[in-house]
PDB file of C-alpha atoms in Angstrom:
ATOM      1  CA  MET A   1    -193.336  71.463 151.895  1.00  0.00           C
ATOM      2  CA  ASN A   2    -190.259  69.319 152.638  1.00  0.00           C
ATOM      3  CA  ALA A   3    -188.745  69.542 149.249  1.00  0.00           C
ATOM      4  CA  LEU A   4    -184.969  70.505 148.927  1.00  0.00           C
ATOM      5  CA  GLY A   5    -184.098  73.373 146.768  1.00  0.00           C
ATOM      6  CA  ILE A   6    -180.873  73.066 144.567  1.00  0.00           C
ATOM      7  CA  SER A   7    -179.340  75.916 142.622  1.00  0.00           C
ATOM      8  CA  LEU A   8    -176.761  74.596 139.952  1.00  0.00           C
ATOM      9  CA  GLU A   9    -174.686  76.534 137.326  1.00  0.00           C
ATOM     10  CA  ALA A  10    -172.820  74.690 134.429  1.00  0.00           C
ATOM     11  CA  LYS A  11    -171.430  75.237 131.057  1.00  0.00           C
ATOM     12  CA  ASP A  12    -174.076  74.283 128.524  1.00  0.00           C
ATOM     13  CA  ARG A  13    -173.700  70.946 126.798  1.00  0.00           C
ATOM     14  CA  ALA A  14    -175.729  68.124 125.399  1.00  0.00           C
ATOM     15  CA  GLY A  15    -176.835  65.749 127.958  1.00  0.00           C
ATOM     16  CA  LEU A  16    -176.511  67.982 130.984  1.00  0.00           C
ATOM     17  CA  LEU A  17    -180.096  67.793 132.018  1.00  0.00           C
ATOM     18  CA  ARG A  18    -179.879  63.972 131.621  1.00  0.00           C
ATOM     19  CA  ASP A  19    -176.878  63.748 133.948  1.00  0.00           C
ATOM     20  CA  VAL A  20    -178.569  65.941 136.645  1.00  0.00           C
ATOM     21  CA  ALA A  21    -181.599  63.884 136.566  1.00  0.00           C
ATOM     22  CA  ALA A  22    -179.746  60.672 136.810  1.00  0.00           C
ATOM     23  CA  VAL A  23    -177.826  61.859 139.908  1.00  0.00           C
ATOM     24  CA  VAL A  24    -181.199  63.029 141.538  1.00  0.00           C
ATOM     25  CA  ALA A  25    -182.880  59.659 140.652  1.00  0.00           C
ATOM     26  CA  ASP A  26    -179.898  57.633 142.056  1.00  0.00           C
ATOM     27  CA  ALA A  27    -180.322  59.585 145.429  1.00  0.00           C
ATOM     28  CA  GLY A  28    -184.079  58.554 145.427  1.00  0.00           C
ATOM     29  CA  GLY A  29    -185.291  62.073 144.600  1.00  0.00           C
ATOM     30  CA  ASN A  30    -187.974  63.404 142.414  1.00  0.00           C
ATOM     31  CA  ILE A  31    -187.610  66.678 140.561  1.00  0.00           C
ATOM     32  CA  GLU A  32    -190.974  68.596 141.260  1.00  0.00           C
ATOM     33  CA  GLY A  33    -190.207  71.856 139.597  1.00  0.00           C
ATOM     34  CA  ILE A  34    -187.267  73.234 137.565  1.00  0.00           C
ATOM     35  CA  LEU A  35    -186.312  76.732 136.279  1.00  0.00           C
ATOM     36  CA  LEU A  36    -183.852  77.011 133.457  1.00  0.00           C
ATOM     37  CA  LYS A  37    -181.965  80.111 132.482  1.00  0.00           C
ATOM     38  CA  ASN A  38    -180.028  79.718 129.273  1.00  0.00           C
ATOM     39  CA  GLY A  39    -176.677  81.456 128.112  1.00  0.00           C
ATOM     40  CA  PRO A  40    -173.114  80.603 127.962  1.00  0.00           C
ATOM     41  CA  THR A  41    -173.705  79.437 131.537  1.00  0.00           C
ATOM     42  CA  VAL A  42    -176.887  77.461 132.378  1.00  0.00           C
ATOM     43  CA  ARG A  43    -178.483  78.196 135.726  1.00  0.00           C
ATOM     44  CA  LEU A  44    -180.791  75.431 136.945  1.00  0.00           C
ATOM     45  CA  THR A  45    -183.033  75.930 140.130  1.00  0.00           C
ATOM     46  CA  PHE A  46    -185.172  72.995 141.132  1.00  0.00           C
ATOM     47  CA  ASP A  47    -187.064  71.423 143.971  1.00  0.00           C
ATOM     48  CA  ILE A  48    -186.465  67.848 144.879  1.00  0.00           C
ATOM     49  CA  SER A  49    -188.547  65.550 147.240  1.00  0.00           C
ATOM     50  CA  GLY A  50    -188.163  61.923 148.410  1.00  0.00           C
ATOM     51  CA  LEU A  51    -184.386  62.115 148.911  1.00  0.00           C
ATOM     52  CA  THR A  52    -182.997  59.121 150.787  1.00  0.00           C
ATOM     53  CA  GLN A  53    -179.483  60.633 151.176  1.00  0.00           C
ATOM     54  CA  PRO A  54    -179.821  64.296 150.802  1.00  0.00           C
ATOM     55  CA  GLU A  55    -176.448  65.139 152.178  1.00  0.00           C
ATOM     56  CA  LEU A  56    -174.839  63.335 149.180  1.00  0.00           C
ATOM     57  CA  LEU A  57    -176.749  65.067 146.457  1.00  0.00           C
ATOM     58  CA  VAL A  58    -174.732  68.382 146.317  1.00  0.00           C
ATOM     59  CA  PRO A  59    -171.282  66.726 146.077  1.00  0.00           C
ATOM     60  CA  ARG A  60    -172.513  64.205 143.561  1.00  0.00           C
ATOM     61  CA  LEU A  61    -174.011  67.052 141.433  1.00  0.00           C
ATOM     62  CA  ALA A  62    -170.763  68.950 141.720  1.00  0.00           C
ATOM     63  CA  GLU A  63    -168.903  66.031 139.995  1.00  0.00           C
ATOM     64  CA  ILE A  64    -170.903  66.254 136.927  1.00  0.00           C
ATOM     65  CA  PRO A  65    -168.766  67.519 133.942  1.00  0.00           C
ATOM     66  CA  THR A  66    -168.981  71.197 133.145  1.00  0.00           C
ATOM     67  CA  VAL A  67    -170.768  71.945 136.488  1.00  0.00           C
ATOM     68  CA  THR A  68    -169.187  74.944 138.072  1.00  0.00           C
ATOM     69  CA  ARG A  69    -171.337  75.671 141.311  1.00  0.00           C
ATOM     70  CA  VAL A  70    -173.875  73.763 143.222  1.00  0.00           C
ATOM     71  CA  GLU A  71    -175.586  74.833 146.386  1.00  0.00           C
ATOM     72  CA  SER A  72    -178.505  73.850 148.656  1.00  0.00           C
ATOM     73  CA  VAL A  73    -181.230  76.580 148.876  1.00  0.00           C
ATOM     74  CA  SER A  74    -184.718  76.967 150.237  1.00  0.00           C
ATOM     75  CA  SER A  75    -187.183  75.419 147.897  1.00  0.00           C
ATOM     76  CA  ALA A  76    -189.536  77.663 146.122  1.00  0.00           C
ATOM     77  CA  THR A  77    -192.402  75.732 147.813  1.00  0.00           C
ATOM     78  CA  THR A  78    -190.999  76.780 151.155  1.00  0.00           C
ATOM     79  CA  VAL A  79    -190.321  80.421 150.130  1.00  0.00           C
ATOM     80  CA  PHE A  80    -193.253  81.302 147.941  1.00  0.00           C
ATOM     81  CA  GLY A  81    -195.738  78.395 148.693  1.00  0.00           C
ATOM     82  CA  LYS A  82    -199.041  77.954 146.829  1.00  0.00           C
ATOM     83  CA  ARG A  83    -199.826  80.397 144.025  1.00  0.00           C
ATOM     84  CA  VAL A  84    -203.031  82.098 143.156  1.00  0.00           C
ATOM     85  CA  ILE A  85    -203.074  83.027 139.592  1.00  0.00           C
ATOM     86  CA  VAL A  86    -205.233  85.933 138.347  1.00  0.00           C
ATOM     87  CA  ILE A  87    -205.887  86.338 134.672  1.00  0.00           C
ATOM     88  CA  GLY A  88    -207.965  88.773 132.836  1.00  0.00           C
ATOM     89  CA  GLY A  89    -208.636  92.504 132.260  1.00  0.00           C
ATOM     90  CA  GLY A  90    -206.419  95.137 134.087  1.00  0.00           C
ATOM     91  CA  ALA A  91    -208.968  96.886 136.192  1.00  0.00           C
ATOM     92  CA  GLN A  92    -210.634  93.594 137.345  1.00  0.00           C
ATOM     93  CA  VAL A  93    -207.350  91.843 137.927  1.00  0.00           C
ATOM     94  CA  ALA A  94    -206.191  94.704 140.108  1.00  0.00           C
ATOM     95  CA  GLN A  95    -209.221  94.473 142.316  1.00  0.00           C
ATOM     96  CA  VAL A  96    -208.986  90.779 142.708  1.00  0.00           C
ATOM     97  CA  VAL A  97    -205.306  91.142 143.752  1.00  0.00           C
ATOM     98  CA  ILE A  98    -206.408  93.614 146.429  1.00  0.00           C
ATOM     99  CA  GLY A  99    -208.374  90.891 148.028  1.00  0.00           C
ATOM    100  CA  ALA A 100    -205.992  88.120 147.380  1.00  0.00           C
ATOM    101  CA  VAL A 101    -202.957  89.855 148.795  1.00  0.00           C
ATOM    102  CA  GLY A 102    -204.779  91.166 151.903  1.00  0.00           C
ATOM    103  CA  GLU A 103    -206.093  87.621 152.663  1.00  0.00           C
ATOM    104  CA  ALA A 104    -202.832  86.017 151.907  1.00  0.00           C
ATOM    105  CA  ASP A 105    -201.140  88.332 154.335  1.00  0.00           C
ATOM    106  CA  ARG A 106    -203.371  87.278 157.087  1.00  0.00           C
ATOM    107  CA  HIS A 107    -202.853  83.483 156.522  1.00  0.00           C
ATOM    108  CA  ASN A 108    -199.133  83.942 155.902  1.00  0.00           C
ATOM    109  CA  LEU A 109    -198.795  85.581 159.425  1.00  0.00           C
ATOM    110  CA  ARG A 110    -200.192  82.236 160.708  1.00  0.00           C
ATOM    111  CA  GLY A 111    -197.514  80.249 159.013  1.00  0.00           C
ATOM    112  CA  GLU A 112    -198.864  79.741 155.360  1.00  0.00           C
ATOM    113  CA  ARG A 113    -196.864  80.673 152.287  1.00  0.00           C
ATOM    114  CA  ILE A 114    -199.278  81.860 149.690  1.00  0.00           C
ATOM    115  CA  SER A 115    -198.276  84.143 146.756  1.00  0.00           C
ATOM    116  CA  VAL A 116    -200.249  85.859 144.137  1.00  0.00           C
ATOM    117  CA  ASP A 117    -199.295  86.125 140.365  1.00  0.00           C
ATOM    118  CA  THR A 118    -201.088  88.156 137.765  1.00  0.00           C
ATOM    119  CA  ILE A 119    -201.303  88.895 134.069  1.00  0.00           C
ATOM    120  CA  ALA A 120    -203.549  91.281 132.345  1.00  0.00           C
ATOM    121  CA  LEU A 121    -204.522  90.054 128.742  1.00  0.00           C
ATOM    122  CA  VAL A 122    -207.060  90.824 126.039  1.00  0.00           C
ATOM    123  CA  GLY A 123    -208.316  88.507 123.387  1.00  0.00           C
ATOM    124  CA  GLU A 124    -209.994  85.123 123.491  1.00  0.00           C
ATOM    125  CA  GLU A 125    -207.098  83.086 122.122  1.00  0.00           C
ATOM    126  CA  ASN A 126    -204.460  84.907 124.323  1.00  0.00           C
ATOM    127  CA  LEU A 127    -206.726  84.246 127.412  1.00  0.00           C
ATOM    128  CA  ALA A 128    -207.327  80.604 126.424  1.00  0.00           C
ATOM    129  CA  GLU A 129    -203.599  80.004 125.862  1.00  0.00           C
ATOM    130  CA  ALA A 130    -202.732  81.564 129.351  1.00  0.00           C
ATOM    131  CA  VAL A 131    -205.503  79.399 131.156  1.00  0.00           C
ATOM    132  CA  ARG A 132    -203.949  76.240 129.436  1.00  0.00           C
ATOM    133  CA  ALA A 133    -200.456  77.265 130.524  1.00  0.00           C
ATOM    134  CA  VAL A 134    -201.484  77.450 134.160  1.00  0.00           C
ATOM    135  CA  ALA A 135    -201.192  73.548 134.059  1.00  0.00           C
ATOM    136  CA  ARG A 136    -197.449  74.003 133.425  1.00  0.00           C
ATOM    137  CA  LEU A 137    -196.839  76.614 136.114  1.00  0.00           C
ATOM    138  CA  PRO A 138    -195.206  75.094 139.353  1.00  0.00           C
ATOM    139  CA  ARG A 139    -197.119  75.483 142.574  1.00  0.00           C
ATOM    140  CA  ALA A 140    -200.208  76.892 140.838  1.00  0.00           C
ATOM    141  CA  SER A 141    -203.206  76.037 143.151  1.00  0.00           C
ATOM    142  CA  ILE A 142    -206.098  78.150 142.022  1.00  0.00           C
ATOM    143  CA  LEU A 143    -207.096  80.353 139.046  1.00  0.00           C
ATOM    144  CA  VAL A 144    -209.276  83.407 139.184  1.00  0.00           C
ATOM    145  CA  LEU A 145    -210.622  84.681 135.738  1.00  0.00           C
ATOM    146  CA  ALA A 146    -211.356  88.429 136.131  1.00  0.00           C
ATOM    147  CA  GLY A 147    -213.050  90.263 133.243  1.00  0.00           C
ATOM    148  CA  SER A 148    -216.329  91.449 131.767  1.00  0.00           C
ATOM    149  CA  LEU A 149    -216.696  89.126 128.986  1.00  0.00           C
ATOM    150  CA  MET A 150    -214.962  85.664 128.449  1.00  0.00           C
ATOM    151  CA  GLY A 151    -216.101  82.545 126.696  1.00  0.00           C
ATOM    152  CA  GLY A 152    -215.554  80.228 123.803  1.00  0.00           C
ATOM    153  CA  ALA A 153    -212.028  78.951 123.626  1.00  0.00           C
ATOM    154  CA  ILE A 154    -211.474  80.198 127.204  1.00  0.00           C
ATOM    155  CA  SER A 155    -214.264  77.961 128.557  1.00  0.00           C
ATOM    156  CA  THR A 156    -212.811  75.038 126.588  1.00  0.00           C
ATOM    157  CA  ALA A 157    -209.420  75.819 128.305  1.00  0.00           C
ATOM    158  CA  ILE A 158    -210.896  75.763 131.792  1.00  0.00           C
ATOM    159  CA  ASP A 159    -212.353  72.370 131.180  1.00  0.00           C
ATOM    160  CA  GLN A 160    -208.991  71.222 129.980  1.00  0.00           C
ATOM    161  CA  LEU A 161    -207.219  72.620 132.898  1.00  0.00           C
ATOM    162  CA  ARG A 162    -209.415  71.162 135.484  1.00  0.00           C
ATOM    163  CA  ALA A 163    -209.465  67.678 133.855  1.00  0.00           C
ATOM    164  CA  GLU A 164    -205.538  67.659 133.745  1.00  0.00           C
ATOM    165  CA  THR A 165    -204.788  69.119 136.995  1.00  0.00           C
ATOM    166  CA  GLY A 166    -207.859  69.551 139.241  1.00  0.00           C
ATOM    167  CA  ILE A 167    -206.878  73.165 139.853  1.00  0.00           C
ATOM    168  CA  PRO A 168    -210.212  75.006 140.883  1.00  0.00           C
ATOM    169  CA  VAL A 169    -211.259  77.965 138.868  1.00  0.00           C
ATOM    170  CA  ILE A 170    -213.166  81.085 140.283  1.00  0.00           C
ATOM    171  CA  SER A 171    -214.668  83.459 137.795  1.00  0.00           C
ATOM    172  CA  LEU A 172    -216.182  86.971 138.275  1.00  0.00           C
ATOM    173  CA  ASN A 173    -219.797  87.281 137.368  1.00  0.00           C
ATOM    174  CA  MET A 174    -219.447  88.334 133.584  1.00  0.00           C
ATOM    175  CA  ALA A 175    -220.963  88.004 130.315  1.00  0.00           C
ATOM    176  CA  GLY A 176    -220.058  84.915 128.269  1.00  0.00           C
ATOM    177  CA  SER A 177    -220.000  81.361 129.035  1.00  0.00           C
ATOM    178  CA  VAL A 178    -217.005  81.257 131.425  1.00  0.00           C
ATOM    179  CA  PRO A 179    -219.016  81.482 134.549  1.00  0.00           C
ATOM    180  CA  ALA A 180    -220.865  78.311 133.678  1.00  0.00           C
ATOM    181  CA  HIS A 181    -217.615  76.471 133.468  1.00  0.00           C
ATOM    182  CA  ALA A 182    -216.075  77.749 136.750  1.00  0.00           C
ATOM    183  CA  ASP A 183    -216.208  76.035 140.203  1.00  0.00           C
ATOM    184  CA  LEU A 184    -217.407  79.317 141.862  1.00  0.00           C
ATOM    185  CA  VAL A 185    -218.778  82.693 140.453  1.00  0.00           C
ATOM    186  CA  VAL A 186    -218.290  85.807 142.655  1.00  0.00           C
ATOM    187  CA  SER A 187    -219.594  89.109 141.646  1.00  0.00           C
ATOM    188  CA  ASP A 188    -217.198  91.392 143.766  1.00  0.00           C
ATOM    189  CA  PRO A 189    -213.604  91.087 142.491  1.00  0.00           C
ATOM    190  CA  VAL A 190    -212.182  91.837 145.886  1.00  0.00           C
ATOM    191  CA  GLN A 191    -214.260  89.075 147.534  1.00  0.00           C
ATOM    192  CA  ALA A 192    -213.140  86.758 144.658  1.00  0.00           C
ATOM    193  CA  GLY A 193    -209.460  87.277 145.635  1.00  0.00           C
ATOM    194  CA  VAL A 194    -210.288  86.679 149.353  1.00  0.00           C
ATOM    195  CA  MET A 195    -212.210  83.446 148.512  1.00  0.00           C
ATOM    196  CA  ALA A 196    -209.437  82.231 146.281  1.00  0.00           C
ATOM    197  CA  VAL A 197    -206.916  82.352 149.044  1.00  0.00           C
ATOM    198  CA  MET A 198    -209.309  80.946 151.622  1.00  0.00           C
ATOM    199  CA  ALA A 199    -209.936  77.922 149.237  1.00  0.00           C
ATOM    200  CA  ILE A 200    -206.229  76.947 149.238  1.00  0.00           C
ATOM    201  CA  ALA A 201    -205.153  77.977 152.631  1.00  0.00           C
ATOM    202  CA  ASP A 202    -204.803  75.156 155.185  1.00  0.00           C
ATOM    203  CA  THR A 203    -205.473  77.731 157.984  1.00  0.00           C
ATOM    204  CA  ALA A 204    -208.947  78.432 156.491  1.00  0.00           C
ATOM    205  CA  LYS A 205    -212.076  76.418 157.031  1.00  0.00           C
ATOM    206  CA  PHE A 206    -213.423  76.906 153.589  1.00  0.00           C
ATOM    207  CA  ASP A 207    -214.122  74.028 151.036  1.00  0.00           C
ATOM    208  CA  ILE A 208    -214.762  75.427 147.518  1.00  0.00           C
ATOM    209  CA  THR A 209    -216.213  71.954 146.477  1.00  0.00           C
ATOM    210  CA  ARG A 210    -219.118  72.572 148.895  1.00  0.00           C
ATOM    211  CA  LEU A 211    -220.049  75.728 146.985  1.00  0.00           C
ATOM    212  CA  LYS A 212    -219.542  74.312 143.544  1.00  0.00           C
ATOM    213  CA  ASN A 213    -221.583  75.980 140.888  1.00  0.00           C
ATOM    214  CA  ARG A 214    -222.818  78.706 143.317  1.00  0.00           C
ATOM    215  CA  GLN A 215    -222.934  82.408 142.608  1.00  0.00           C
ATOM    216  CA  PHE A 216    -222.210  85.172 145.065  1.00  0.00           C
TER     217      PHE A 216
END
């Protein structure tokens, strides 16, 4: 939560990211997440932790060739915090979000920063690809799979996600093999959203590992 946010604009060229990373490393920092917007002008927004001389970072980045603007901003971790990712069918996703947003609001009022991101998808391969991609999302803290039938490649993707990142997975009680691969199975989609937020909130006394493989 102590990461420094940096917003940088530069004219695109070969070696730009290398030069930026070198300056950050020289300052003792570690880039935790990066958002890149391409175009004639490249816009980089990233979070950096572990800086030994944070006050020197912005002026040193400004000296990089073709950089036109650098400023210190609030890190994405500070602004948006942990992320609940909800993937599945539109109707079920909407109900999970109702529970997640309501519960996140309660904890955010007490100092947490928890955001909720969703995508409604159909098709086994599309869903499996989305599950695997959660591993590449910055600040993703828990995944909820909301649908009426999921299995096959989606179950394999769940196992890969948990092995690579340790991100817990909550599944609605549905047909298919996905519930058997999830950490927690919840029948009520609203309650699934509530429990997802409780599982990652520091202000909640809820340990999903103690309920592993349980159904509610």
